[in-house]
């Protein structure tokens, strides 16, 4: 039986590309219309893993997904980086002058803002997913509509690429997390995702960060999210990297003394950007 990977979006979405990159091609992708649905699939045992985008080098952190990580408490067992190349796709034979509407995911639209500014005559419409917008053009035979999506989406749905590489920043990359209901131990783990709260005292967060620095543990990301219903209280999400396991273990022991609700969300092997 093939490993089942829940993805937000449809076939040829960037989430499916990320799943293939991490797990290989011999998998079954479970298409979901929302990130919450991917989590429900994993919780119900209808998927073995979730591939979830967490940050983009242009658009930044995908904040609602931090809430899902908090609510579902899955284990982060890996990560994968994907270079995102956006293209303008339309039905075969369509010219740029025929286009009246452009559809894509809101983040993909933001990634292509400089290209879109040059076409003020187009109406921009936000969709659920890049590949779903491409699929919709084919299903509804929309001759006046283009989608912003991957070259793979063009290939799978039989669309023509009118303009290639329309993303503003050519070093556009998205980081995806691999989530599991089961704890997967990596003997060579060198990265961890942690969450915690601190007291309101002056320097409370600085004290925590100092614990990592003293042990040569690198802080590669920090994200704060308000604690729901509690004023001036925040959950902190941090990613840390280390070269020596002993340094990381010592840092965790120190950090525990300065935090509340401390959680190791996952320890895994760092994925280098490609």
Coordinates of C-alpha atoms in Angstrom, one line a residue:
X1 CA 0.0 0.0 0.0
X2 CA 1.3 3.4 -1.0
X3 CA 2.1 6.0 1.6
X4 CA -0.8 8.5 1.7
X5 CA 0.1 12.2 1.9
X6 CA -2.5 14.8 2.6
X7 CA -2.0 18.0 0.6
X8 CA -3.8 21.3 0.5
X9 CA -4.9 21.7 -3.2
X10 CA -5.1 19.4 -6.1
X11 CA -2.8 17.4 -8.4
X12 CA 0.2 19.5 -9.7
X13 CA 0.0 22.0 -6.8
X14 CA 3.2 23.0 -5.1
X15 CA 2.2 20.9 -2.1
X16 CA 2.2 17.8 -4.4
X17 CA 5.6 18.8 -5.8
X18 CA 6.9 19.2 -2.2
X19 CA 5.5 15.7 -1.3
X20 CA 7.2 14.1 -4.3
X21 CA 10.5 15.9 -3.4
X22 CA 10.4 14.6 0.2
X23 CA 8.8 11.1 -0.2
X24 CA 9.6 10.2 -3.9
X25 CA 7.1 9.6 -6.7
X26 CA 5.6 6.3 -5.3
X27 CA 3.0 7.9 -3.1
X28 CA -0.7 8.6 -3.1
X29 CA -1.6 12.2 -2.6
X30 CA -4.9 13.0 -0.8
X31 CA -6.3 16.2 -2.2
X32 CA -7.9 18.6 0.4
X33 CA -9.6 22.0 0.0
X34 CA -8.0 23.5 3.1
X35 CA -5.1 23.1 5.5
X36 CA -7.6 22.2 8.3
X37 CA -8.9 19.3 6.1
X38 CA -5.4 17.9 5.7
X39 CA -5.1 17.8 9.5
X40 CA -8.5 16.1 9.9
X41 CA -7.4 13.5 7.3
X42 CA -4.3 12.7 9.4
X43 CA -6.2 12.7 12.6
X44 CA -8.8 10.3 11.2
X45 CA -6.1 7.9 9.9
X46 CA -7.1 8.6 6.2
X47 CA -3.6 9.9 5.5
X48 CA -0.1 8.9 6.9
X49 CA 1.5 12.3 6.7
X50 CA 0.6 16.0 6.0
X51 CA 2.8 18.2 3.9
X52 CA 2.1 21.8 5.1
X53 CA 3.6 25.1 3.8
X54 CA 4.8 27.2 6.8
X55 CA 6.7 30.1 5.3
X56 CA 7.6 31.7 2.0
X57 CA 10.8 33.7 1.3
X58 CA 8.6 36.6 -0.1
X59 CA 5.2 36.3 1.6
X60 CA 6.6 35.4 5.0
X61 CA 5.1 33.0 7.6
X62 CA 1.7 31.4 6.9
X63 CA 0.3 32.4 10.3
X64 CA -3.0 30.3 10.3
X65 CA -0.9 27.2 10.0
X66 CA 0.8 27.9 13.3
X67 CA -2.7 27.8 14.9
X68 CA -3.2 24.4 13.3
X69 CA 0.1 23.1 14.7
X70 CA -1.0 24.3 18.1
X71 CA -4.5 22.8 17.9
X72 CA -3.7 19.4 16.4
X73 CA -0.3 18.8 18.2
X74 CA 1.1 16.6 15.4
X75 CA 4.8 15.7 15.3
X76 CA 7.0 17.6 12.9
X77 CA 9.2 14.8 11.4
X78 CA 10.8 16.6 8.6
X79 CA 11.0 19.7 6.3
X80 CA 11.5 20.3 2.6
X81 CA 12.3 23.5 0.6
X82 CA 10.9 24.0 -2.8
X83 CA 11.9 26.7 -5.3
X84 CA 8.7 28.2 -6.5
X85 CA 8.5 29.1 -10.2
X86 CA 5.2 30.8 -11.3
X87 CA 3.9 30.9 -14.8
X88 CA 0.9 32.4 -16.6
X89 CA -1.2 29.6 -18.0
X90 CA -4.2 29.7 -20.3
X91 CA -6.2 27.5 -22.8
X92 CA -4.2 26.6 -25.9
X93 CA -4.5 29.4 -28.6
X94 CA -5.2 32.1 -26.0
X95 CA -3.3 35.4 -26.5
X96 CA -2.3 37.8 -23.8
X97 CA -4.7 40.3 -25.3
X98 CA -7.6 37.9 -24.7
X99 CA -7.0 37.8 -21.0
X100 CA -9.5 39.7 -18.7
X101 CA -9.1 37.7 -15.5
X102 CA -6.2 36.2 -13.7
X103 CA -6.8 33.7 -10.9
X104 CA -4.5 32.1 -8.3
X105 CA -3.8 31.6 -4.6
X106 CA -3.4 34.9 -2.7
X107 CA 0.3 34.2 -1.9
X108 CA 1.1 33.3 -5.6
X109 CA -0.6 36.6 -6.6
X110 CA 1.7 38.5 -4.1
X111 CA 4.7 36.7 -5.5
X112 CA 4.0 38.1 -9.0
X113 CA 2.9 41.6 -8.1
X114 CA 5.5 43.4 -10.4
X115 CA 4.3 41.4 -13.4
X116 CA 0.7 42.0 -12.6
X117 CA 1.2 45.8 -12.1
X118 CA 2.2 45.9 -15.8
X119 CA -1.3 44.7 -16.7
X120 CA -3.8 47.0 -14.9
X121 CA -6.5 45.9 -17.4
X122 CA -6.7 42.5 -15.7
X123 CA -9.1 41.7 -12.9
X124 CA -7.3 39.6 -10.2
X125 CA -9.3 36.9 -8.5
X126 CA -8.2 34.9 -5.5
X127 CA -8.6 31.1 -5.6
X128 CA -8.1 28.2 -3.2
X129 CA -5.0 26.8 -4.9
X130 CA -2.8 27.5 -7.9
X131 CA -3.4 24.2 -9.6
X132 CA -7.1 24.3 -8.8
X133 CA -7.4 27.6 -10.7
X134 CA -5.6 26.0 -13.6
X135 CA -7.9 23.0 -13.5
X136 CA -10.9 25.3 -13.4
X137 CA -9.9 27.0 -16.6
X138 CA -10.0 23.7 -18.4
X139 CA -13.2 22.4 -16.8
X140 CA -15.1 25.6 -17.6
X141 CA -13.3 26.4 -20.9
X142 CA -12.6 29.9 -19.7
X143 CA -11.1 31.6 -22.8
X144 CA -10.6 35.0 -21.1
X145 CA -9.0 33.8 -17.9
X146 CA -5.4 32.9 -17.0
X147 CA -4.0 31.1 -13.9
X148 CA -0.7 31.6 -12.1
X149 CA 0.6 28.2 -11.4
X150 CA 3.5 25.7 -12.0
X151 CA 4.7 24.3 -15.3
X152 CA 3.6 20.9 -14.0
X153 CA 0.0 22.2 -13.7
X154 CA 0.2 23.3 -17.4
X155 CA 1.4 19.8 -18.4
X156 CA -1.1 17.9 -16.3
X157 CA -4.2 20.0 -17.3
X158 CA -3.2 20.7 -20.9
X159 CA -2.7 24.4 -20.7
X160 CA -0.3 26.7 -22.6
X161 CA 2.3 28.8 -20.8
X162 CA 1.9 32.3 -22.0
X163 CA 4.6 33.8 -19.8
X164 CA 7.3 31.9 -17.9
X165 CA 8.9 32.8 -14.5
X166 CA 6.7 35.7 -13.7
X167 CA 7.5 35.6 -10.0
X168 CA 9.1 38.9 -8.8
X169 CA 12.0 37.3 -6.9
X170 CA 13.7 34.5 -8.7
X171 CA 14.9 33.1 -5.4
X172 CA 11.4 32.5 -4.3
X173 CA 11.2 29.4 -2.1
X174 CA 8.6 27.9 0.2
X175 CA 9.4 25.8 3.3
X176 CA 7.1 22.9 4.0
X177 CA 6.7 20.8 7.2
X178 CA 6.1 17.1 7.2
X179 CA 3.6 16.2 9.9
X180 CA 2.8 12.8 11.5
X181 CA 0.5 11.5 14.1
X182 CA 3.3 9.1 15.2
X183 CA 6.6 10.2 16.7
X184 CA 9.5 9.4 14.3
X185 CA 12.9 9.5 15.8
X186 CA 15.8 10.7 13.7
X187 CA 19.2 9.6 15.1
X188 CA 21.0 12.3 13.2
X189 CA 18.5 15.1 14.0
X190 CA 20.1 18.5 13.9
X191 CA 17.0 20.8 13.9
X192 CA 14.0 21.2 16.2
X193 CA 10.8 23.2 16.3
X194 CA 9.8 24.3 19.8
X195 CA 6.9 26.3 21.3
X196 CA 6.7 28.0 24.7
X197 CA 5.4 30.9 26.7
X198 CA 7.4 33.2 29.0
X199 CA 6.5 35.3 31.9
X200 CA 5.8 39.1 31.5
X201 CA 9.0 40.1 33.3
X202 CA 11.4 42.5 31.6
X203 CA 13.9 40.4 29.5
X204 CA 11.9 37.1 29.9
X205 CA 12.3 36.2 26.2
X206 CA 15.9 37.5 26.1
X207 CA 16.8 35.1 28.9
X208 CA 15.4 32.1 26.9
X209 CA 17.3 33.1 23.8
X210 CA 20.5 33.5 25.8
X211 CA 20.2 29.9 26.9
X212 CA 20.5 28.8 23.2
X213 CA 23.3 31.2 22.5
X214 CA 25.4 30.0 25.5
X215 CA 25.2 26.4 24.1
X216 CA 26.1 27.3 20.5
X217 CA 22.5 26.4 19.4
X218 CA 21.5 28.6 16.4
X219 CA 18.1 30.2 16.4
X220 CA 17.0 30.0 12.7
X221 CA 13.4 31.3 13.1
X222 CA 11.2 32.9 15.8
X223 CA 7.5 33.6 15.4
X224 CA 5.1 34.9 18.0
X225 CA 1.3 34.3 18.1
X226 CA -1.2 35.8 20.6
X227 CA -2.6 33.3 23.1
X228 CA -6.3 33.2 22.3
X229 CA -8.4 35.1 24.8
X230 CA -5.4 36.3 26.9
X231 CA -4.3 39.9 26.5
X232 CA -0.5 40.5 26.3
X233 CA 0.3 36.8 26.3
X234 CA 2.1 35.1 23.4
X235 CA 3.1 31.7 22.2
X236 CA 6.6 31.7 20.8
X237 CA 7.5 29.3 18.0
X238 CA 11.2 28.8 17.4
X239 CA 13.3 26.7 15.1
X240 CA 16.8 25.8 16.4
X241 CA 19.8 24.1 14.8
X242 CA 22.9 22.5 16.4
X243 CA 26.1 20.7 15.5
X244 CA 26.5 18.7 18.8
X245 CA 23.5 16.9 20.4
X246 CA 24.9 17.6 23.8
X247 CA 24.7 21.4 23.2
X248 CA 21.1 21.1 22.3
X249 CA 20.2 18.9 25.3
X250 CA 21.9 21.3 27.6
X251 CA 20.1 24.3 26.1
X252 CA 16.7 22.6 26.5
X253 CA 17.5 21.9 30.2
X254 CA 18.2 25.6 30.7
X255 CA 15.3 26.8 28.7
X256 CA 12.8 24.7 30.7
X257 CA 13.6 26.8 33.8
X258 CA 12.6 30.0 32.0
X259 CA 9.4 29.0 30.1
X260 CA 5.9 27.6 30.6
X261 CA 4.0 25.2 28.4
X262 CA 7.2 24.2 26.7
X263 CA 6.7 21.7 23.9
X264 CA 9.1 20.0 21.5
X265 CA 7.0 20.0 18.3
X266 CA 9.6 17.9 16.4
X267 CA 13.2 17.0 16.1
X268 CA 14.3 16.2 12.6
X269 CA 17.0 16.5 9.9
X270 CA 17.5 20.0 8.5
X271 CA 16.8 20.2 4.8
X272 CA 19.2 22.3 2.8
X273 CA 17.6 24.7 0.3
X274 CA 17.9 23.6 -3.3

